[in-house]
Amino acid sequence: MNRPINLIERIKTSLDTLNRSERKVADVILKDPNSATRYSIAALAQEAGVSEPTVNRFCRSFDAKGYPDFKLQLAQSLASGTPYVSRNVEQDDTAQEYTDKIFSFSIASLDAARQSIDANEITKAVDYLIQAKQISFFGVGASGPVAMDAQHKFFRFNIPVMAYDDFLMQRMVASVARTGDVIVIISYTGRTKELVEVAKIGREAGATVIGITAPDSYLAEECTLTIGVTTQEDTDVYMPMASRMVHLTVLDVLATGVTLKRGVDFQKHLKAIKDSLKASRMPVKK
């Protein structure tokens, strides 16, 4: 089952729904959650430049009974894993600063995905993949290389596998899919029109369509099974980063699940592939 989303993640994902005063409170908390757990209600109100009733109203909007209960939940969120923090890259950041921010955000994204992912959906996806007659991985844009990486992993399982990053090829492959075929579609937003259409085409043709995408998205609605993953991508950076790494990790999880399901005897096959690479490598330097 999905693990509950912790308080810091809820605040981060609710920013667009808060009014101006509540947003000030949220910004102070997200800037330094550890310090926020030590503030009195008066100190937090002063730091945010709002009234104490505003702070109380903010706390109750996140299902806290009051400010003390809110601080307890905040402390529990910090203890449960790496939180999302509002640390966007700024124009004048030093190399040390933007390196630290990007690494911290990536770690936080992976930890949040780990906490929210549904193990039951992973189990179902592995069952579909291990029984597949053939597997096709679809991705476009930044998800295209992720699909290619999946092909590199899954070819080892003696199942025909291909990756496609072109819409027209995806439509053609989906249109001739049959029962027993599995199509895995990778999309951060789940809103890319062509991928949504391809999912519908594949499913209507008889394929099992697995989406690695945002839950409750347009794409998720067209999939046989969805592995719901969300990342709070840093929109001030114009290259997808965290979402790509989360999707790569989910595919590692699925590949591992298939390997374990195949049993101990299958390890010989994987070892033979690994051993074939020895002749291509230089000796280790001493």
mmCIF file of C-alpha atoms in Angstrom:
data_model
loop_
_atom_site.group_PDB
_atom_site.id
_atom_site.type_symbol
_atom_site.label_atom_id
_atom_site.label_comp_id
_atom_site.label_asym_id
_atom_site.label_seq_id
_atom_site.Cartn_x
_atom_site.Cartn_y
_atom_site.Cartn_z
ATOM 1 C CA MET A 1 0.000 0.000 0.000
ATOM 2 C CA ASN A 2 1.055 3.623 -0.459
ATOM 3 C CA ARG A 3 2.770 5.150 2.525
ATOM 4 C CA PRO A 4 1.212 8.363 3.801
ATOM 5 C CA ILE A 5 2.720 11.545 2.378
ATOM 6 C CA ASN A 6 4.553 13.366 5.143
ATOM 7 C CA LEU A 7 3.766 16.912 6.206
ATOM 8 C CA ILE A 8 6.664 18.597 4.431
ATOM 9 C CA GLU A 9 5.698 17.000 1.124
ATOM 10 C CA ARG A 10 2.071 18.064 1.642
ATOM 11 C CA ILE A 11 3.091 21.662 2.265
ATOM 12 C CA LYS A 12 5.324 21.651 -0.810
ATOM 13 C CA THR A 13 2.605 20.291 -3.081
ATOM 14 C CA SER A 14 -0.041 22.672 -1.667
ATOM 15 C CA LEU A 15 1.821 25.945 -2.255
ATOM 16 C CA ASP A 16 -0.315 26.992 -5.226
ATOM 17 C CA THR A 17 -3.523 26.629 -3.204
ATOM 18 C CA LEU A 18 -2.451 28.806 -0.250
ATOM 19 C CA ASN A 19 -3.340 32.465 0.117
ATOM 20 C CA ARG A 20 -0.586 35.081 0.338
ATOM 21 C CA SER A 21 -0.290 35.046 4.150
ATOM 22 C CA GLU A 22 -0.324 31.245 4.395
ATOM 23 C CA ARG A 23 2.285 31.061 1.636
ATOM 24 C CA LYS A 24 4.591 33.227 3.788
ATOM 25 C CA VAL A 25 4.259 30.731 6.639
ATOM 26 C CA ALA A 26 4.938 27.825 4.265
ATOM 27 C CA ASP A 27 8.025 29.529 2.815
ATOM 28 C CA VAL A 28 9.547 30.006 6.280
ATOM 29 C CA ILE A 29 8.930 26.364 7.191
ATOM 30 C CA LEU A 30 10.255 24.947 3.913
ATOM 31 C CA LYS A 31 13.328 27.165 3.990
ATOM 32 C CA ASP A 32 14.505 25.580 7.241
ATOM 33 C CA PRO A 33 12.199 22.857 8.628
ATOM 34 C CA ASN A 34 14.571 22.023 11.482
ATOM 35 C CA SER A 35 14.497 25.575 12.814
ATOM 36 C CA ALA A 36 10.719 25.718 12.376
ATOM 37 C CA THR A 37 10.275 22.863 14.844
ATOM 38 C CA ARG A 38 11.889 25.074 17.513
ATOM 39 C CA TYR A 39 9.864 28.227 16.872
ATOM 40 C CA SER A 40 7.099 29.328 19.205
ATOM 41 C CA ILE A 41 3.937 30.368 17.397
ATOM 42 C CA ALA A 42 4.852 34.007 18.052
ATOM 43 C CA ALA A 43 8.359 33.517 16.635
ATOM 44 C CA LEU A 44 7.051 31.801 13.491
ATOM 45 C CA ALA A 45 4.439 34.527 12.964
ATOM 46 C CA GLN A 46 7.112 37.202 13.325
ATOM 47 C CA GLU A 47 9.509 35.421 10.959
ATOM 48 C CA ALA A 48 6.765 35.090 8.345
ATOM 49 C CA GLY A 49 5.418 38.599 8.893
ATOM 50 C CA VAL A 50 1.890 37.394 9.644
ATOM 51 C CA SER A 51 -0.428 37.208 12.657
ATOM 52 C CA GLU A 52 -0.616 34.302 15.104
ATOM 53 C CA PRO A 53 -4.212 33.474 14.026
ATOM 54 C CA THR A 54 -2.888 33.103 10.480
ATOM 55 C CA VAL A 55 -0.341 30.558 11.693
ATOM 56 C CA ASN A 56 -3.072 28.666 13.543
ATOM 57 C CA ARG A 57 -5.283 28.699 10.460
ATOM 58 C CA PHE A 58 -2.370 27.420 8.373
ATOM 59 C CA CYS A 59 -1.775 24.549 10.821
ATOM 60 C CA ARG A 60 -5.408 23.479 10.815
ATOM 61 C CA SER A 61 -5.483 23.446 7.010
ATOM 62 C CA PHE A 62 -3.022 20.550 7.262
ATOM 63 C CA ASP A 63 -5.234 18.601 9.678
ATOM 64 C CA ALA A 64 -3.325 19.613 12.797
ATOM 65 C CA LYS A 65 -5.311 20.225 15.998
ATOM 66 C CA GLY A 66 -3.239 23.325 16.663
ATOM 67 C CA TYR A 67 0.282 24.655 16.543
ATOM 68 C CA PRO A 68 1.806 22.147 19.043
ATOM 69 C CA ASP A 69 0.331 19.242 17.069
ATOM 70 C CA PHE A 70 1.599 20.775 13.838
ATOM 71 C CA LYS A 71 5.147 21.017 15.226
ATOM 72 C CA LEU A 72 4.970 17.372 16.308
ATOM 73 C CA GLN A 73 3.942 16.297 12.809
ATOM 74 C CA LEU A 74 6.716 18.429 11.336
ATOM 75 C CA ALA A 75 9.305 16.765 13.563
ATOM 76 C CA GLN A 76 7.962 13.339 12.593
ATOM 77 C CA SER A 77 8.262 14.253 8.928
ATOM 78 C CA LEU A 78 11.899 15.167 9.402
ATOM 79 C CA ALA A 79 12.524 11.872 11.179
ATOM 80 C CA SER A 80 10.780 9.790 8.486
ATOM 81 C CA GLY A 81 13.153 10.625 5.651
ATOM 82 C CA THR A 82 14.724 13.311 3.521
ATOM 83 C CA PRO A 83 12.188 16.112 3.016
ATOM 84 C CA TYR A 84 11.615 18.269 -0.012
ATOM 85 C CA VAL A 85 12.983 21.705 0.731
ATOM 86 C CA SER A 86 12.558 24.869 -1.258
ATOM 87 C CA ARG A 87 16.099 25.249 -2.547
ATOM 88 C CA ASN A 88 15.920 26.417 -6.144
ATOM 89 C CA VAL A 89 19.132 27.133 -8.016
ATOM 90 C CA GLU A 90 19.776 30.876 -8.149
ATOM 91 C CA GLN A 91 21.621 32.814 -10.850
ATOM 92 C CA ASP A 92 24.449 33.820 -8.504
ATOM 93 C CA ASP A 93 24.927 30.398 -6.835
ATOM 94 C CA THR A 94 28.506 29.210 -6.552
ATOM 95 C CA ALA A 95 29.553 25.799 -7.885
ATOM 96 C CA GLN A 96 29.461 24.467 -4.330
ATOM 97 C CA GLU A 97 25.948 25.818 -3.758
ATOM 98 C CA TYR A 98 24.272 24.544 -6.926
ATOM 99 C CA THR A 99 26.078 21.199 -6.658
ATOM 100 C CA ASP A 100 24.762 20.756 -3.121
ATOM 101 C CA LYS A 101 21.224 21.828 -4.111
ATOM 102 C CA ILE A 102 20.985 19.455 -7.055
ATOM 103 C CA PHE A 103 22.340 16.482 -5.097
ATOM 104 C CA SER A 104 20.076 17.253 -2.129
ATOM 105 C CA PHE A 105 17.001 17.593 -4.319
ATOM 106 C CA SER A 106 17.760 14.366 -6.159
ATOM 107 C CA ILE A 107 18.173 12.460 -2.903
ATOM 108 C CA ALA A 108 14.927 13.949 -1.579
ATOM 109 C CA SER A 109 13.066 13.012 -4.756
ATOM 110 C CA LEU A 110 14.227 9.407 -4.609
ATOM 111 C CA ASP A 111 13.349 9.147 -0.923
ATOM 112 C CA ALA A 112 9.863 10.576 -1.472
ATOM 113 C CA ALA A 113 9.250 8.137 -4.334
ATOM 114 C CA ARG A 114 10.459 5.267 -2.155
ATOM 115 C CA GLN A 115 7.971 6.191 0.551
ATOM 116 C CA SER A 116 4.989 6.628 -1.759
ATOM 117 C CA ILE A 117 5.408 3.787 -4.246
ATOM 118 C CA ASP A 118 2.880 0.944 -4.040
ATOM 119 C CA ALA A 119 4.636 -2.414 -3.660
ATOM 120 C CA ASN A 120 1.477 -4.213 -4.802
ATOM 121 C CA GLU A 121 1.678 -2.423 -8.151
ATOM 122 C CA ILE A 122 5.339 -3.418 -8.449
ATOM 123 C CA THR A 123 4.381 -7.059 -7.853
ATOM 124 C CA LYS A 124 1.645 -6.912 -10.512
ATOM 125 C CA ALA A 125 3.971 -5.224 -13.007
ATOM 126 C CA VAL A 126 6.677 -7.873 -12.479
ATOM 127 C CA ASP A 127 4.087 -10.618 -13.062
ATOM 128 C CA TYR A 128 3.022 -8.999 -16.347
ATOM 129 C CA LEU A 129 6.633 -8.524 -17.478
ATOM 130 C CA ILE A 130 7.791 -12.043 -16.687
ATOM 131 C CA GLN A 131 4.893 -13.529 -18.676
ATOM 132 C CA ALA A 132 5.241 -11.137 -21.618
ATOM 133 C CA LYS A 133 5.655 -12.454 -25.160
ATOM 134 C CA GLN A 134 7.456 -9.231 -25.980
ATOM 135 C CA ILE A 135 8.052 -5.902 -24.226
ATOM 136 C CA SER A 136 8.119 -2.414 -25.744
ATOM 137 C CA PHE A 137 9.315 0.627 -23.808
ATOM 138 C CA PHE A 138 7.983 4.021 -24.932
ATOM 139 C CA GLY A 139 9.336 7.419 -23.894
ATOM 140 C CA VAL A 140 9.810 10.819 -25.510
ATOM 141 C CA GLY A 141 11.974 13.810 -24.645
ATOM 142 C CA ALA A 142 13.903 13.162 -21.445
ATOM 143 C CA SER A 143 12.047 9.851 -21.039
ATOM 144 C CA GLY A 144 13.426 8.563 -24.350
ATOM 145 C CA PRO A 145 16.876 7.704 -22.940
ATOM 146 C CA VAL A 146 15.143 6.138 -19.917
ATOM 147 C CA ALA A 147 13.285 3.804 -22.286
ATOM 148 C CA MET A 148 16.585 2.955 -24.006
ATOM 149 C CA ASP A 149 18.141 2.149 -20.628
ATOM 150 C CA ALA A 150 15.210 -0.191 -19.915
ATOM 151 C CA GLN A 151 15.887 -2.029 -23.184
ATOM 152 C CA HIS A 152 19.529 -2.413 -22.141
ATOM 153 C CA LYS A 153 18.433 -4.025 -18.851
ATOM 154 C CA PHE A 154 15.551 -6.202 -20.027
ATOM 155 C CA PHE A 155 17.184 -7.802 -23.076
ATOM 156 C CA ARG A 156 18.992 -10.029 -20.554
ATOM 157 C CA PHE A 157 15.756 -11.859 -19.680
ATOM 158 C CA ASN A 158 15.346 -13.837 -22.923
ATOM 159 C CA ILE A 159 12.233 -11.814 -23.789
ATOM 160 C CA PRO A 160 12.086 -9.860 -27.072
ATOM 161 C CA VAL A 161 12.386 -6.199 -26.085
ATOM 162 C CA MET A 162 12.644 -2.882 -27.906
ATOM 163 C CA ALA A 163 12.569 0.796 -26.975
ATOM 164 C CA TYR A 164 10.983 3.532 -29.089
ATOM 165 C CA ASP A 165 11.249 7.308 -28.715
ATOM 166 C CA ASP A 166 9.421 8.288 -31.920
ATOM 167 C CA PHE A 167 5.651 8.905 -31.820
ATOM 168 C CA LEU A 168 4.986 7.387 -35.244
ATOM 169 C CA MET A 169 6.894 4.195 -34.441
ATOM 170 C CA GLN A 170 5.084 3.979 -31.108
ATOM 171 C CA ARG A 171 1.690 4.241 -32.792
ATOM 172 C CA MET A 172 2.557 1.545 -35.321
ATOM 173 C CA VAL A 173 3.941 -0.825 -32.696
ATOM 174 C CA ALA A 174 0.929 -0.255 -30.417
ATOM 175 C CA SER A 175 -1.540 -0.825 -33.272
ATOM 176 C CA VAL A 176 -0.212 -4.342 -33.996
ATOM 177 C CA ALA A 177 0.203 -5.364 -30.344
ATOM 178 C CA ARG A 178 -1.531 -8.545 -29.248
ATOM 179 C CA THR A 179 -2.632 -10.231 -26.049
ATOM 180 C CA GLY A 180 0.501 -11.191 -24.140
ATOM 181 C CA ASP A 181 2.478 -8.168 -25.321
ATOM 182 C CA VAL A 182 3.458 -5.583 -22.712
ATOM 183 C CA ILE A 183 3.969 -1.885 -23.454
ATOM 184 C CA VAL A 184 5.648 0.227 -20.771
ATOM 185 C CA ILE A 185 5.110 3.972 -21.181
ATOM 186 C CA ILE A 186 7.326 6.381 -19.235
ATOM 187 C CA SER A 187 6.148 9.954 -18.715
ATOM 188 C CA TYR A 188 6.768 12.470 -15.932
ATOM 189 C CA THR A 189 3.568 14.454 -16.387
ATOM 190 C CA GLY A 190 1.271 11.873 -17.955
ATOM 191 C CA ARG A 191 -0.129 14.734 -20.065
ATOM 192 C CA THR A 192 1.683 14.223 -23.380
ATOM 193 C CA LYS A 193 -1.182 13.865 -25.844
ATOM 194 C CA GLU A 194 0.550 11.431 -28.199
ATOM 195 C CA LEU A 195 1.515 9.040 -25.369
ATOM 196 C CA VAL A 196 -2.029 9.061 -24.020
ATOM 197 C CA GLU A 197 -3.292 8.146 -27.491
ATOM 198 C CA VAL A 198 -0.667 5.428 -27.887
ATOM 199 C CA ALA A 199 -1.662 3.878 -24.555
ATOM 200 C CA LYS A 200 -5.271 3.697 -25.681
ATOM 201 C CA ILE A 201 -4.295 2.205 -29.055
ATOM 202 C CA GLY A 202 -2.135 -0.463 -27.413
ATOM 203 C CA ARG A 203 -4.729 -1.420 -24.821
ATOM 204 C CA GLU A 204 -7.521 -1.653 -27.411
ATOM 205 C CA ALA A 205 -5.268 -3.859 -29.554
ATOM 206 C CA GLY A 206 -4.960 -6.300 -26.641
ATOM 207 C CA ALA A 207 -1.647 -5.375 -25.028
ATOM 208 C CA THR A 208 -1.074 -4.870 -21.329
ATOM 209 C CA VAL A 209 -0.058 -1.221 -20.900
ATOM 210 C CA ILE A 210 1.994 -0.283 -17.850
ATOM 211 C CA GLY A 211 2.442 3.411 -17.112
ATOM 212 C CA ILE A 212 5.321 4.776 -15.058
ATOM 213 C CA THR A 213 3.844 8.199 -14.584
ATOM 214 C CA ALA A 214 1.963 10.606 -12.354
ATOM 215 C CA PRO A 215 -0.998 8.969 -10.609
ATOM 216 C CA ASP A 216 -4.446 10.194 -11.674
ATOM 217 C CA SER A 217 -2.980 11.621 -14.899
ATOM 218 C CA TYR A 218 -4.510 11.318 -18.378
ATOM 219 C CA LEU A 219 -1.972 8.619 -19.207
ATOM 220 C CA ALA A 220 -2.720 6.690 -16.007
ATOM 221 C CA GLU A 221 -6.401 6.553 -16.980
ATOM 222 C CA GLU A 222 -5.530 4.751 -20.227
ATOM 223 C CA CYS A 223 -3.138 2.186 -18.703
ATOM 224 C CA THR A 224 -3.877 -1.348 -17.566
ATOM 225 C CA LEU A 225 -1.637 -0.734 -14.558
ATOM 226 C CA THR A 226 0.052 2.406 -13.275
ATOM 227 C CA ILE A 227 3.132 2.658 -11.114
ATOM 228 C CA GLY A 228 2.418 6.095 -9.733
ATOM 229 C CA VAL A 229 5.475 8.221 -9.112
ATOM 230 C CA THR A 230 5.627 11.964 -8.540
ATOM 231 C CA THR A 231 8.573 14.298 -8.238
ATOM 232 C CA GLN A 232 8.566 18.001 -7.444
ATOM 233 C CA GLU A 233 10.838 18.926 -10.341
ATOM 234 C CA ASP A 234 12.750 22.168 -9.815
ATOM 235 C CA THR A 235 11.139 24.355 -12.482
ATOM 236 C CA ASP A 236 13.912 26.956 -12.233
ATOM 237 C CA VAL A 237 16.225 24.417 -13.865
ATOM 238 C CA TYR A 238 15.325 23.962 -17.524
ATOM 239 C CA MET A 239 16.464 20.354 -17.787
ATOM 240 C CA PRO A 240 14.541 17.388 -16.328
ATOM 241 C CA MET A 241 16.694 15.854 -13.612
ATOM 242 C CA ALA A 242 14.996 14.301 -10.599
ATOM 243 C CA SER A 243 12.098 12.762 -12.532
ATOM 244 C CA ARG A 244 14.489 10.963 -14.868
ATOM 245 C CA MET A 245 16.432 9.462 -11.972
ATOM 246 C CA VAL A 246 13.255 8.324 -10.209
ATOM 247 C CA HIS A 247 12.060 6.584 -13.387
ATOM 248 C CA LEU A 248 15.442 4.898 -13.876
ATOM 249 C CA THR A 249 15.288 3.625 -10.309
ATOM 250 C CA VAL A 250 11.751 2.280 -10.765
ATOM 251 C CA LEU A 251 12.977 0.358 -13.818
ATOM 252 C CA ASP A 252 15.870 -1.012 -11.750
ATOM 253 C CA VAL A 253 13.285 -2.206 -9.220
ATOM 254 C CA LEU A 254 11.236 -3.921 -11.939
ATOM 255 C CA ALA A 255 14.321 -5.530 -13.497
ATOM 256 C CA THR A 256 15.384 -6.825 -10.089
ATOM 257 C CA GLY A 257 11.892 -8.185 -9.490
ATOM 258 C CA VAL A 258 11.982 -10.077 -12.790
ATOM 259 C CA THR A 259 15.445 -11.473 -11.952
ATOM 260 C CA LEU A 260 14.322 -12.735 -8.545
ATOM 261 C CA LYS A 261 11.118 -14.202 -9.991
ATOM 262 C CA ARG A 262 13.153 -16.171 -12.522
ATOM 263 C CA GLY A 263 14.855 -18.031 -9.659
ATOM 264 C CA VAL A 264 18.392 -19.126 -8.847
ATOM 265 C CA ASP A 265 18.880 -21.158 -12.043
ATOM 266 C CA PHE A 266 18.510 -18.002 -14.148
ATOM 267 C CA GLN A 267 21.617 -16.533 -12.505
ATOM 268 C CA LYS A 268 23.766 -18.703 -14.773
ATOM 269 C CA HIS A 269 22.328 -16.961 -17.823
ATOM 270 C CA LEU A 270 23.033 -13.511 -16.366
ATOM 271 C CA LYS A 271 26.557 -14.566 -15.399
ATOM 272 C CA ALA A 272 27.264 -15.736 -18.947
ATOM 273 C CA ILE A 273 26.315 -12.287 -20.264
ATOM 274 C CA LYS A 274 28.515 -10.613 -17.662
ATOM 275 C CA ASP A 275 31.452 -12.912 -18.367
ATOM 276 C CA SER A 276 31.231 -12.136 -22.096
ATOM 277 C CA LEU A 277 32.377 -8.591 -21.334
ATOM 278 C CA LYS A 278 35.634 -9.537 -19.594
ATOM 279 C CA ALA A 279 37.666 -9.685 -22.798
ATOM 280 C CA SER A 280 36.633 -6.129 -23.692
ATOM 281 C CA ARG A 281 38.097 -4.550 -20.581
ATOM 282 C CA MET A 282 41.573 -3.372 -19.667
ATOM 283 C CA PRO A 283 43.074 -4.893 -16.517
ATOM 284 C CA VAL A 284 42.464 -3.087 -13.221
ATOM 285 C CA LYS A 285 45.276 -0.659 -12.389
ATOM 286 C CA LYS A 286 47.259 -1.519 -9.288
#
